[in-house]
Amino acid sequence: LSLQTLILSDNRIASFEANALLLPNLKDLLMNRLSMDDFSFSMSDFSTSLESLDLSGNRLGNFSFKSSKNLKILYMQRVSFFNQFTLINMTRLGITFPNLEIVDLSQNKIGTFNRTLSIIANLPKLKTLLLSSIDLYSIDYIIELLNQQQSLQSLKLVDLSFNKLELIRSVYAEFFQSVLYLYLNDNRIRHIEPDAFSRTTSLNIISLENNLLRTFTFDLFNSKILKEIYFGNNRIETVL
């Protein structure tokens, strides 16, 4: 078969026969919302040509990342893992997927289990990181990972919306430095430290809507190409 795209979403697939998905030309595989109690498989079950994989809305009982050098896009929104050790094992993601460009872990309950976020380390080609609605109270652990791994230099879009962040610290500047589009809306942000965006010289759009900020100042931003700022529905009393 010369099949390049396969959509199996919204089915009740109980298992796969050996080599069923080892299609030599397969690039896009959608298996979201498979309505299974325990969905177990390994990346070795997939074609090595796979570039995009959508596993959103599944209950992954045992998902093993083993080999997929060509994978560029990974969607795992609203995924239920049966045990936290599955998540810890995902820390090898960066080594396994060196060409990954888009990671979407939105709508998962990750915030209280920070080691899960270590899957974003060692991803030198990552461009889009979607971490919306994951109960995140802080991104300090992400910053720690970056300092250790010196990765995410190609990152262009970061979505941290709909979390529980209260403070944007100056040490986050390194995390934001190459970002073009930054979404921090719908958090609980009360304060932004002066140098938090000091390295974001390429920032085009920033969204800080629906937070608890009381002061707005243009001095926060160091980007000469900043085009759009969203500060609506805060508690701003002073514009400096």
PDB file of C-alpha atoms in Angstrom, residues 36-228:
ATOM      1  CA  MET A  36     -10.851   1.774  25.235  1.00  0.00           C
ATOM      2  CA  ASP A  37     -10.319   0.848  28.870  1.00  0.00           C
ATOM      3  CA  ASP A  38      -6.639   0.037  28.458  1.00  0.00           C
ATOM      4  CA  PHE A  39      -4.835   0.979  25.276  1.00  0.00           C
ATOM      5  CA  SER A  40      -1.332  -0.515  25.171  1.00  0.00           C
ATOM      6  CA  PHE A  41       1.205  -0.379  22.355  1.00  0.00           C
ATOM      7  CA  SER A  42       4.737   0.592  21.472  1.00  0.00           C
ATOM      8  CA  MET A  43       6.096   3.100  18.976  1.00  0.00           C
ATOM      9  CA  SER A  44       7.782   0.126  17.334  1.00  0.00           C
ATOM     10  CA  ASP A  45       4.277  -0.919  16.195  1.00  0.00           C
ATOM     11  CA  PHE A  46       4.194   2.078  13.845  1.00  0.00           C
ATOM     12  CA  SER A  47       5.820   2.770  10.529  1.00  0.00           C
ATOM     13  CA  THR A  48       9.194   4.513  10.816  1.00  0.00           C
ATOM     14  CA  SER A  49       7.956   6.990   8.188  1.00  0.00           C
ATOM     15  CA  LEU A  50       5.326   8.386  10.587  1.00  0.00           C
ATOM     16  CA  GLU A  51       5.469  12.200  10.929  1.00  0.00           C
ATOM     17  CA  SER A  52       2.225  13.028  12.767  1.00  0.00           C
ATOM     18  CA  LEU A  53       0.551  11.037  15.558  1.00  0.00           C
ATOM     19  CA  ASP A  54      -2.682  11.965  17.379  1.00  0.00           C
ATOM     20  CA  LEU A  55      -3.473   9.953  20.527  1.00  0.00           C
ATOM     21  CA  SER A  56      -5.738  12.518  22.176  1.00  0.00           C
ATOM     22  CA  GLY A  57      -8.672  11.396  24.314  1.00  0.00           C
ATOM     23  CA  ASN A  58      -7.402   7.890  25.016  1.00  0.00           C
ATOM     24  CA  ARG A  59      -6.616   5.919  28.169  1.00  0.00           C
ATOM     25  CA  LEU A  60      -3.049   4.811  27.692  1.00  0.00           C
ATOM     26  CA  GLY A  61      -2.353   1.933  30.025  1.00  0.00           C
ATOM     27  CA  ASN A  62       1.110   1.251  28.689  1.00  0.00           C
ATOM     28  CA  PHE A  63       2.583   3.453  25.989  1.00  0.00           C
ATOM     29  CA  SER A  64       6.235   2.819  25.229  1.00  0.00           C
ATOM     30  CA  PHE A  65       8.270   5.274  23.133  1.00  0.00           C
ATOM     31  CA  LYS A  66      10.970   3.365  21.311  1.00  0.00           C
ATOM     32  CA  SER A  67      11.758   4.580  17.834  1.00  0.00           C
ATOM     33  CA  SER A  68      10.450   7.245  15.503  1.00  0.00           C
ATOM     34  CA  LYS A  69      13.163   9.532  14.178  1.00  0.00           C
ATOM     35  CA  ASN A  70      10.807  11.151  11.668  1.00  0.00           C
ATOM     36  CA  LEU A  71       7.991  12.071  14.039  1.00  0.00           C
ATOM     37  CA  LYS A  72       7.385  15.840  14.008  1.00  0.00           C
ATOM     38  CA  ILE A  73       3.928  16.240  15.571  1.00  0.00           C
ATOM     39  CA  LEU A  74       2.591  14.568  18.717  1.00  0.00           C
ATOM     40  CA  TYR A  75      -0.914  15.316  20.032  1.00  0.00           C
ATOM     41  CA  MET A  76      -1.812  13.912  23.444  1.00  0.00           C
ATOM     42  CA  GLN A  77      -4.648  16.098  24.669  1.00  0.00           C
ATOM     43  CA  ARG A  78      -6.840  14.831  27.504  1.00  0.00           C
ATOM     44  CA  VAL A  79      -5.012  11.534  27.943  1.00  0.00           C
ATOM     45  CA  SER A  80      -5.603   9.340  30.990  1.00  0.00           C
ATOM     46  CA  PHE A  81      -2.618   7.318  32.162  1.00  0.00           C
ATOM     47  CA  PHE A  82      -3.222   4.372  34.462  1.00  0.00           C
ATOM     48  CA  ASN A  83       0.011   4.850  36.338  1.00  0.00           C
ATOM     49  CA  GLN A  84       2.502   7.631  36.796  1.00  0.00           C
ATOM     50  CA  PHE A  85       5.427   5.418  35.854  1.00  0.00           C
ATOM     51  CA  THR A  86       4.182   5.540  32.274  1.00  0.00           C
ATOM     52  CA  LEU A  87       4.670   9.282  32.409  1.00  0.00           C
ATOM     53  CA  ILE A  88       8.136   9.043  33.927  1.00  0.00           C
ATOM     54  CA  ASN A  89       9.219   6.749  31.109  1.00  0.00           C
ATOM     55  CA  MET A  90       8.207   9.461  28.653  1.00  0.00           C
ATOM     56  CA  THR A  91      11.247  11.458  29.756  1.00  0.00           C
ATOM     57  CA  ARG A  92      13.102   9.625  26.993  1.00  0.00           C
ATOM     58  CA  LEU A  93      10.965  11.382  24.401  1.00  0.00           C
ATOM     59  CA  GLY A  94      13.635  13.857  23.376  1.00  0.00           C
ATOM     60  CA  ILE A  95      16.186  11.151  22.640  1.00  0.00           C
ATOM     61  CA  THR A  96      13.621   9.056  20.816  1.00  0.00           C
ATOM     62  CA  PHE A  97      12.102  11.858  18.743  1.00  0.00           C
ATOM     63  CA  PRO A  98      14.938  14.221  17.767  1.00  0.00           C
ATOM     64  CA  ASN A  99      12.871  15.895  15.030  1.00  0.00           C
ATOM     65  CA  LEU A 100       9.740  16.581  17.038  1.00  0.00           C
ATOM     66  CA  GLU A 101       8.397  20.071  16.248  1.00  0.00           C
ATOM     67  CA  ILE A 102       4.955  20.150  17.929  1.00  0.00           C
ATOM     68  CA  VAL A 103       4.015  18.741  21.342  1.00  0.00           C
ATOM     69  CA  ASP A 104       0.481  19.104  22.688  1.00  0.00           C
ATOM     70  CA  LEU A 105      -0.149  17.901  26.256  1.00  0.00           C
ATOM     71  CA  SER A 106      -3.113  20.180  26.906  1.00  0.00           C
ATOM     72  CA  GLN A 107      -6.001  19.224  29.181  1.00  0.00           C
ATOM     73  CA  ASN A 108      -4.048  16.681  31.185  1.00  0.00           C
ATOM     74  CA  LYS A 109      -3.658  16.630  34.979  1.00  0.00           C
ATOM     75  CA  ILE A 110       0.080  17.212  35.009  1.00  0.00           C
ATOM     76  CA  GLY A 111       0.572  20.170  37.328  1.00  0.00           C
ATOM     77  CA  THR A 112       1.060  18.238  40.555  1.00  0.00           C
ATOM     78  CA  PHE A 113       3.388  15.723  38.924  1.00  0.00           C
ATOM     79  CA  ASN A 114       6.158  17.890  37.546  1.00  0.00           C
ATOM     80  CA  ARG A 115       8.461  15.103  36.375  1.00  0.00           C
ATOM     81  CA  THR A 116       5.991  14.502  33.559  1.00  0.00           C
ATOM     82  CA  LEU A 117       7.126  17.773  32.017  1.00  0.00           C
ATOM     83  CA  SER A 118      10.656  16.464  31.603  1.00  0.00           C
ATOM     84  CA  ILE A 119       9.481  14.951  28.313  1.00  0.00           C
ATOM     85  CA  ILE A 120      10.096  18.349  26.720  1.00  0.00           C
ATOM     86  CA  ALA A 121      13.817  18.227  27.431  1.00  0.00           C
ATOM     87  CA  ASN A 122      16.231  17.411  24.619  1.00  0.00           C
ATOM     88  CA  LEU A 123      13.965  18.536  21.816  1.00  0.00           C
ATOM     89  CA  PRO A 124      16.261  20.769  19.737  1.00  0.00           C
ATOM     90  CA  LYS A 125      13.740  21.265  16.914  1.00  0.00           C
ATOM     91  CA  LEU A 126      10.631  21.904  18.995  1.00  0.00           C
ATOM     92  CA  LYS A 127       8.704  24.911  17.662  1.00  0.00           C
ATOM     93  CA  THR A 128       5.277  24.640  19.313  1.00  0.00           C
ATOM     94  CA  LEU A 129       4.645  23.687  22.943  1.00  0.00           C
ATOM     95  CA  LEU A 130       1.007  23.470  24.058  1.00  0.00           C
ATOM     96  CA  LEU A 131       0.514  23.096  27.820  1.00  0.00           C
ATOM     97  CA  SER A 132      -2.913  24.649  28.271  1.00  0.00           C
ATOM     98  CA  SER A 133      -5.171  23.450  31.110  1.00  0.00           C
ATOM     99  CA  ILE A 134      -2.714  21.132  32.860  1.00  0.00           C
ATOM    100  CA  ASP A 135      -3.080  22.505  36.430  1.00  0.00           C
ATOM    101  CA  LEU A 136       0.309  24.195  36.249  1.00  0.00           C
ATOM    102  CA  TYR A 137       1.201  26.361  39.262  1.00  0.00           C
ATOM    103  CA  SER A 138       4.740  27.186  38.179  1.00  0.00           C
ATOM    104  CA  ILE A 139       7.132  26.702  35.280  1.00  0.00           C
ATOM    105  CA  ASP A 140      10.219  26.667  37.509  1.00  0.00           C
ATOM    106  CA  TYR A 141      10.783  22.988  36.770  1.00  0.00           C
ATOM    107  CA  ILE A 142      10.723  23.667  33.028  1.00  0.00           C
ATOM    108  CA  ILE A 143      13.335  26.387  33.497  1.00  0.00           C
ATOM    109  CA  GLU A 144      15.480  23.966  35.476  1.00  0.00           C
ATOM    110  CA  LEU A 145      15.270  21.459  32.618  1.00  0.00           C
ATOM    111  CA  LEU A 146      16.299  24.065  30.092  1.00  0.00           C
ATOM    112  CA  ASN A 147      19.319  25.085  32.135  1.00  0.00           C
ATOM    113  CA  GLN A 148      20.432  21.462  32.262  1.00  0.00           C
ATOM    114  CA  GLN A 149      19.705  20.478  28.665  1.00  0.00           C
ATOM    115  CA  GLN A 150      20.226  23.775  26.808  1.00  0.00           C
ATOM    116  CA  SER A 151      17.270  22.904  24.587  1.00  0.00           C
ATOM    117  CA  LEU A 152      14.202  24.605  23.112  1.00  0.00           C
ATOM    118  CA  GLN A 153      16.246  27.224  21.255  1.00  0.00           C
ATOM    119  CA  SER A 154      13.911  26.903  18.255  1.00  0.00           C
ATOM    120  CA  LEU A 155      10.717  27.373  20.250  1.00  0.00           C
ATOM    121  CA  LYS A 156       8.317  29.847  18.576  1.00  0.00           C
ATOM    122  CA  LEU A 157       4.901  29.316  20.173  1.00  0.00           C
ATOM    123  CA  VAL A 158       4.164  28.612  23.848  1.00  0.00           C
ATOM    124  CA  ASP A 159       0.650  28.170  25.218  1.00  0.00           C
ATOM    125  CA  LEU A 160       0.406  28.157  29.027  1.00  0.00           C
ATOM    126  CA  SER A 161      -3.171  29.407  29.160  1.00  0.00           C
ATOM    127  CA  PHE A 162      -5.871  28.182  31.546  1.00  0.00           C
ATOM    128  CA  ASN A 163      -3.455  27.169  34.289  1.00  0.00           C
ATOM    129  CA  LYS A 164      -2.869  28.430  37.832  1.00  0.00           C
ATOM    130  CA  LEU A 165       0.211  30.599  37.401  1.00  0.00           C
ATOM    131  CA  GLU A 166       0.390  33.554  39.809  1.00  0.00           C
ATOM    132  CA  LEU A 167       3.865  34.990  39.203  1.00  0.00           C
ATOM    133  CA  ILE A 168       5.956  35.495  36.059  1.00  0.00           C
ATOM    134  CA  ARG A 169       9.539  35.542  37.326  1.00  0.00           C
ATOM    135  CA  SER A 170      12.615  37.148  35.800  1.00  0.00           C
ATOM    136  CA  VAL A 171      14.285  33.741  35.486  1.00  0.00           C
ATOM    137  CA  TYR A 172      11.638  32.837  32.899  1.00  0.00           C
ATOM    138  CA  ALA A 173      13.309  35.182  30.417  1.00  0.00           C
ATOM    139  CA  GLU A 174      15.459  32.338  29.106  1.00  0.00           C
ATOM    140  CA  PHE A 175      12.391  30.213  28.444  1.00  0.00           C
ATOM    141  CA  PHE A 176      10.698  33.001  26.479  1.00  0.00           C
ATOM    142  CA  GLN A 177      13.734  34.295  24.591  1.00  0.00           C
ATOM    143  CA  SER A 178      13.015  32.865  21.114  1.00  0.00           C
ATOM    144  CA  VAL A 179       9.225  32.867  21.367  1.00  0.00           C
ATOM    145  CA  LEU A 180       7.086  34.701  18.801  1.00  0.00           C
ATOM    146  CA  TYR A 181       3.656  33.889  20.246  1.00  0.00           C
ATOM    147  CA  LEU A 182       3.106  33.606  23.998  1.00  0.00           C
ATOM    148  CA  TYR A 183      -0.243  32.791  25.600  1.00  0.00           C
ATOM    149  CA  LEU A 184      -0.541  33.315  29.362  1.00  0.00           C
ATOM    150  CA  ASN A 185      -4.210  34.184  29.450  1.00  0.00           C
ATOM    151  CA  ASP A 186      -6.706  32.758  31.940  1.00  0.00           C
ATOM    152  CA  ASN A 187      -4.301  32.169  34.802  1.00  0.00           C
ATOM    153  CA  ARG A 188      -4.077  33.840  38.225  1.00  0.00           C
ATOM    154  CA  ILE A 189      -1.149  36.118  37.438  1.00  0.00           C
ATOM    155  CA  ARG A 190      -0.834  38.971  39.933  1.00  0.00           C
ATOM    156  CA  HIS A 191       2.689  40.147  39.258  1.00  0.00           C
ATOM    157  CA  ILE A 192       5.281  40.166  36.462  1.00  0.00           C
ATOM    158  CA  GLU A 193       8.872  40.758  37.532  1.00  0.00           C
ATOM    159  CA  PRO A 194      10.654  43.553  35.587  1.00  0.00           C
ATOM    160  CA  ASP A 195      13.025  41.366  33.542  1.00  0.00           C
ATOM    161  CA  ALA A 196      10.651  38.496  32.798  1.00  0.00           C
ATOM    162  CA  PHE A 197      10.439  39.433  29.108  1.00  0.00           C
ATOM    163  CA  SER A 198      13.829  41.130  28.790  1.00  0.00           C
ATOM    164  CA  ARG A 199      15.121  38.576  26.258  1.00  0.00           C
ATOM    165  CA  THR A 200      11.978  38.276  24.162  1.00  0.00           C
ATOM    166  CA  THR A 201      13.318  40.392  21.323  1.00  0.00           C
ATOM    167  CA  SER A 202      11.283  38.493  18.726  1.00  0.00           C
ATOM    168  CA  LEU A 203       7.921  38.505  20.484  1.00  0.00           C
ATOM    169  CA  ASN A 204       5.021  39.286  18.116  1.00  0.00           C
ATOM    170  CA  ILE A 205       1.962  38.502  20.223  1.00  0.00           C
ATOM    171  CA  ILE A 206       1.431  38.144  23.973  1.00  0.00           C
ATOM    172  CA  SER A 207      -1.863  37.351  25.658  1.00  0.00           C
ATOM    173  CA  LEU A 208      -2.314  38.105  29.361  1.00  0.00           C
ATOM    174  CA  GLU A 209      -6.076  38.394  29.366  1.00  0.00           C
ATOM    175  CA  ASN A 210      -8.231  37.210  32.264  1.00  0.00           C
ATOM    176  CA  ASN A 211      -5.619  37.477  35.010  1.00  0.00           C
ATOM    177  CA  LEU A 212      -5.308  39.557  38.196  1.00  0.00           C
ATOM    178  CA  LEU A 213      -2.789  42.218  37.122  1.00  0.00           C
ATOM    179  CA  ARG A 214      -3.184  45.747  38.513  1.00  0.00           C
ATOM    180  CA  THR A 215      -0.462  47.604  36.601  1.00  0.00           C
ATOM    181  CA  PHE A 216       0.475  47.721  32.941  1.00  0.00           C
ATOM    182  CA  THR A 217       3.734  49.112  31.578  1.00  0.00           C
ATOM    183  CA  PHE A 218       5.315  48.958  28.130  1.00  0.00           C
ATOM    184  CA  ASP A 219       8.735  48.745  29.812  1.00  0.00           C
ATOM    185  CA  LEU A 220       8.085  45.051  30.416  1.00  0.00           C
ATOM    186  CA  PHE A 221       8.685  44.238  26.780  1.00  0.00           C
ATOM    187  CA  ASN A 222      11.960  44.383  24.890  1.00  0.00           C
ATOM    188  CA  SER A 223      10.645  43.355  21.489  1.00  0.00           C
ATOM    189  CA  LYS A 224      10.787  45.941  18.713  1.00  0.00           C
ATOM    190  CA  ILE A 225       8.422  43.888  16.558  1.00  0.00           C
ATOM    191  CA  LEU A 226       5.682  43.376  19.154  1.00  0.00           C
ATOM    192  CA  LYS A 227       2.387  43.723  17.274  1.00  0.00           C
ATOM    193  CA  GLU A 228      -0.366  42.641  19.645  1.00  0.00           C
TER     194      GLU A 228
END
